[in-house]
Coordinates of N, CA and C in Angstrom, one line a residue:
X59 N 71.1 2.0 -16.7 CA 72.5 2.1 -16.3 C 72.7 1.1 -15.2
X60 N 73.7 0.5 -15.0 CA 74.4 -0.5 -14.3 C 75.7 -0.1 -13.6
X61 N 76.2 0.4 -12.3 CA 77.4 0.5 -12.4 C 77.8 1.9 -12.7
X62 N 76.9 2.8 -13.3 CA 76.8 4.4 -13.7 C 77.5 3.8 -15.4
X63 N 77.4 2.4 -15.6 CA 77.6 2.2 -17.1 C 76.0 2.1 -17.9
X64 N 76.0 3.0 -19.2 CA 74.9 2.3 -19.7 C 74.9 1.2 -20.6
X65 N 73.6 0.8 -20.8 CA 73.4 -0.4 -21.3 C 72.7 -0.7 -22.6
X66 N 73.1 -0.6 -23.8 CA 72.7 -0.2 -24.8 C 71.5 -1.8 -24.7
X67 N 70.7 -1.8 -25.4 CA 69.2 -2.7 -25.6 C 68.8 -2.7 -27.1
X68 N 68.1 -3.6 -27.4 CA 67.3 -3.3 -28.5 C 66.0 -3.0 -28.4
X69 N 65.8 -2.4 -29.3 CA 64.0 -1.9 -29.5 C 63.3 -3.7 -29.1
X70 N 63.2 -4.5 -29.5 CA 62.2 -5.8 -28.5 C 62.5 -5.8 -27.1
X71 N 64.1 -6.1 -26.9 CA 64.7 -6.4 -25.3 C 64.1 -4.9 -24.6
X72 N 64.3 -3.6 -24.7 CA 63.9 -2.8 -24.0 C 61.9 -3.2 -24.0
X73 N 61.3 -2.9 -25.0 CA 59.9 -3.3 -24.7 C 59.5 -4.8 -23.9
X74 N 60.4 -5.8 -23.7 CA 60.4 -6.6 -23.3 C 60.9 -6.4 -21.8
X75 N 62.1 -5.8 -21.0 CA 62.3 -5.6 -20.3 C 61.2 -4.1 -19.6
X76 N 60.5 -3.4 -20.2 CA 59.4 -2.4 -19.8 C 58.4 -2.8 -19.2
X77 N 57.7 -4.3 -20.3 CA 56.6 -5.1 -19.5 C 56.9 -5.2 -18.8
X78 N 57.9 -6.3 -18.3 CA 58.7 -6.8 -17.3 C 58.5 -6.0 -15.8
X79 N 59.1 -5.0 -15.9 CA 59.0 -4.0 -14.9 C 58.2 -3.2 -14.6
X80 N 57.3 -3.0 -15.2 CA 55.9 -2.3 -15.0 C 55.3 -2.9 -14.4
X81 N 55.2 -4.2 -14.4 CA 54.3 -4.8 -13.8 C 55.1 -5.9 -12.8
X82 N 56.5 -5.6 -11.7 CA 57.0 -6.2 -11.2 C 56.2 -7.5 -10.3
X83 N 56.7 -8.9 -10.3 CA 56.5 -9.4 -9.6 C 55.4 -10.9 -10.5
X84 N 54.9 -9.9 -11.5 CA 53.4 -10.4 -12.3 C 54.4 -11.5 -13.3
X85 N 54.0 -12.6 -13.5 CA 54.4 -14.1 -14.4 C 53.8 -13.0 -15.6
X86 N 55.0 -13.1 -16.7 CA 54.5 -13.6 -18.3 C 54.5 -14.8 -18.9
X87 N 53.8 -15.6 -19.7 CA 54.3 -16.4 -20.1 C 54.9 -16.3 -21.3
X88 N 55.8 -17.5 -21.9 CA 56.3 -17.0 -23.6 C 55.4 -16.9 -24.1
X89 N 54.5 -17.2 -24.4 CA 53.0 -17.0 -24.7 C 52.7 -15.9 -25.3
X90 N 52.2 -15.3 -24.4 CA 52.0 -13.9 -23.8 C 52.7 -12.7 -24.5
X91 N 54.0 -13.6 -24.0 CA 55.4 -12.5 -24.4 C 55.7 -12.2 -26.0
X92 N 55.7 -13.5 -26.5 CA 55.9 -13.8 -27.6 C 54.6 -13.1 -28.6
X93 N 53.4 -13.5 -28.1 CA 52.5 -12.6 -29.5 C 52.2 -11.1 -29.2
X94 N 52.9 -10.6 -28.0 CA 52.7 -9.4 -27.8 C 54.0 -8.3 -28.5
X95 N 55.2 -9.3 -28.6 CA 56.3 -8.6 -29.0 C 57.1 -9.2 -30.4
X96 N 56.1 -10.3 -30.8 CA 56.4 -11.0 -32.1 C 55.0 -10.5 -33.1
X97 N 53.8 -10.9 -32.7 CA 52.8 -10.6 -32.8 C 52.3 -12.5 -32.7
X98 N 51.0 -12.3 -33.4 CA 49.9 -13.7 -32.9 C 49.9 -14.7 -34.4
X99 N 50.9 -13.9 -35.6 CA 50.8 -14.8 -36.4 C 52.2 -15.1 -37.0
X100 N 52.8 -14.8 -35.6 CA 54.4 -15.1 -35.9 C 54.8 -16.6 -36.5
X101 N 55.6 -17.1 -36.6 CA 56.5 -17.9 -36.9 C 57.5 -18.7 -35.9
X102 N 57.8 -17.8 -35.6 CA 58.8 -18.0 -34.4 C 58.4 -18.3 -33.3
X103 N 59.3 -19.4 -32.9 CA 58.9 -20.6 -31.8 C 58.7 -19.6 -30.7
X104 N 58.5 -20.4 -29.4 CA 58.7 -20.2 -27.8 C 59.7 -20.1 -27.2
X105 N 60.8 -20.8 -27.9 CA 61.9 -20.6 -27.4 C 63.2 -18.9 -27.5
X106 N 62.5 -18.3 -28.8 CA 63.0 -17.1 -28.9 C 62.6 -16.3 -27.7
X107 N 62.1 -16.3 -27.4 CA 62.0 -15.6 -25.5 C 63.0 -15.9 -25.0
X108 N 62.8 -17.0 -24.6 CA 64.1 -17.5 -23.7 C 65.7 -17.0 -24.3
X109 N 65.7 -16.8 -25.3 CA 66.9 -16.1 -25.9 C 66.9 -14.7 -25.3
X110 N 66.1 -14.1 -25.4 CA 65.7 -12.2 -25.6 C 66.1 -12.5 -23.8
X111 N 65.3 -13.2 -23.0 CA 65.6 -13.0 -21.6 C 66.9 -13.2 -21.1
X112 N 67.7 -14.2 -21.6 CA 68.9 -14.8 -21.3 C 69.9 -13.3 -22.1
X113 N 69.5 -12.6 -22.9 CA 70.4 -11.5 -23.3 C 70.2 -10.1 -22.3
X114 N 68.6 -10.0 -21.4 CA 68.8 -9.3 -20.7 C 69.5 -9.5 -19.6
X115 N 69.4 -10.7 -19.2 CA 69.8 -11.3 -17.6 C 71.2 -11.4 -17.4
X116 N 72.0 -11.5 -18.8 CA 73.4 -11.2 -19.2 C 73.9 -9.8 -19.3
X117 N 73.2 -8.6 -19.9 CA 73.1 -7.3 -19.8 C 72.6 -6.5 -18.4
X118 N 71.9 -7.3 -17.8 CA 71.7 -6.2 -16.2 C 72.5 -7.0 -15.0
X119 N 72.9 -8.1 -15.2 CA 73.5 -8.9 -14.4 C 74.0 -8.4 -13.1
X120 N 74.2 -6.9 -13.1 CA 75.0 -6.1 -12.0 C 74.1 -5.2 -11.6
X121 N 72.8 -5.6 -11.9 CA 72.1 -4.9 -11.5 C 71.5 -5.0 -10.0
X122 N 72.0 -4.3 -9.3 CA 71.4 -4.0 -7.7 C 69.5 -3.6 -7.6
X123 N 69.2 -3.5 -8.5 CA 67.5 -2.9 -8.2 C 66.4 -4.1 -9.2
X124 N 66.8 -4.6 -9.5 CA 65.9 -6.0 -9.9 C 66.8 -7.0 -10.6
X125 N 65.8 -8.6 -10.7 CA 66.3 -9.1 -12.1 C 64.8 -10.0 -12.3
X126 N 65.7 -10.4 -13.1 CA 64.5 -11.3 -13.8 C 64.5 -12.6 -13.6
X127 N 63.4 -13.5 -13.4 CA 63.5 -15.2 -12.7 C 62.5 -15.8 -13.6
X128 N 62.8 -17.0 -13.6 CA 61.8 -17.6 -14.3 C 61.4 -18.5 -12.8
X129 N 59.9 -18.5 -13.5 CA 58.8 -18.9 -12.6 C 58.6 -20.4 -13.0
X130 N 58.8 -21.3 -12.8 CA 58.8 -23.3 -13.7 C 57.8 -22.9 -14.2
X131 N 57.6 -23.7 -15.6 CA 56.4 -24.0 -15.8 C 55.0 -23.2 -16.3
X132 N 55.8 -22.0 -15.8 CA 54.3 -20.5 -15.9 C 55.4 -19.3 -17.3
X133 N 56.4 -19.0 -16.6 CA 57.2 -17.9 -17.6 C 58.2 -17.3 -16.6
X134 N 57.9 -15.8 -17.1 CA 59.0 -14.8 -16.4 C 58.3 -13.7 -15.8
X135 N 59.0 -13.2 -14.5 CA 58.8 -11.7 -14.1 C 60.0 -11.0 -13.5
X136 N 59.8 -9.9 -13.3 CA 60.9 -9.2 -12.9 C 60.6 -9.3 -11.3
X137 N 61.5 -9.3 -10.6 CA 61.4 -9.1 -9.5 C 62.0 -8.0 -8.7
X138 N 62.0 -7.0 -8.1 CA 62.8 -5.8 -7.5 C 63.4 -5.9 -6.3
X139 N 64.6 -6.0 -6.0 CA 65.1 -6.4 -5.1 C 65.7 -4.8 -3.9

C-alpha cells in the first residue's frame, strides 16, 4: 500500500519486488534476476528486467519506506529509506 492506496502487482513484479526487499541494500544483477524469475533457458533478453523494474519504480513511486536504484554497471537493489 502507498498512500493507504493499494497497489495491485503481478505474480513476477511482486516476486521480483520480494527478492528485492528481503535482501535490502544487496545488488541483483539482470542476470541473476532474469534466470531466477524467467528461468536459465529463457529466451528473453536482459533488458526485460529493466522493464519489470521501471513498472515497479512507477507503481511505488510514493513510496516513503524504500525504492529501488540501479547500481551502474552491477544491477538493482532496493534500498530503505
Amino acid at each position: 500500500m502507498v498512500d493507504s492506496q493499494e497497489i495491485s502487482v503481478t505474480v513476477r513484479e511482486f516476486n521480483i519486488l520480494f527478492k528485492l526487499l528481503s535482501y535490502p541494500n544487496k545488488t541483483f544483477s539482470r542476470s541473476q534476476l532474469l534466470d531466477e524469475f524467467w528461468g536459465v533457458d529463457t529466451t528473453t533478453g536482459l533488458r526485460a528486467v529493466d522493464v519489470y523494474i521501471t513498472k515497479l519504480r512507477d507503481k511505488f513511486s510514493g513510496s516513503d519506506v524504500f525504492e529501488i536504484t540501479t547500481v551502474h554497471g552491477l544491477g538493482y537493489k532496493a534500498v530503505l529509506k
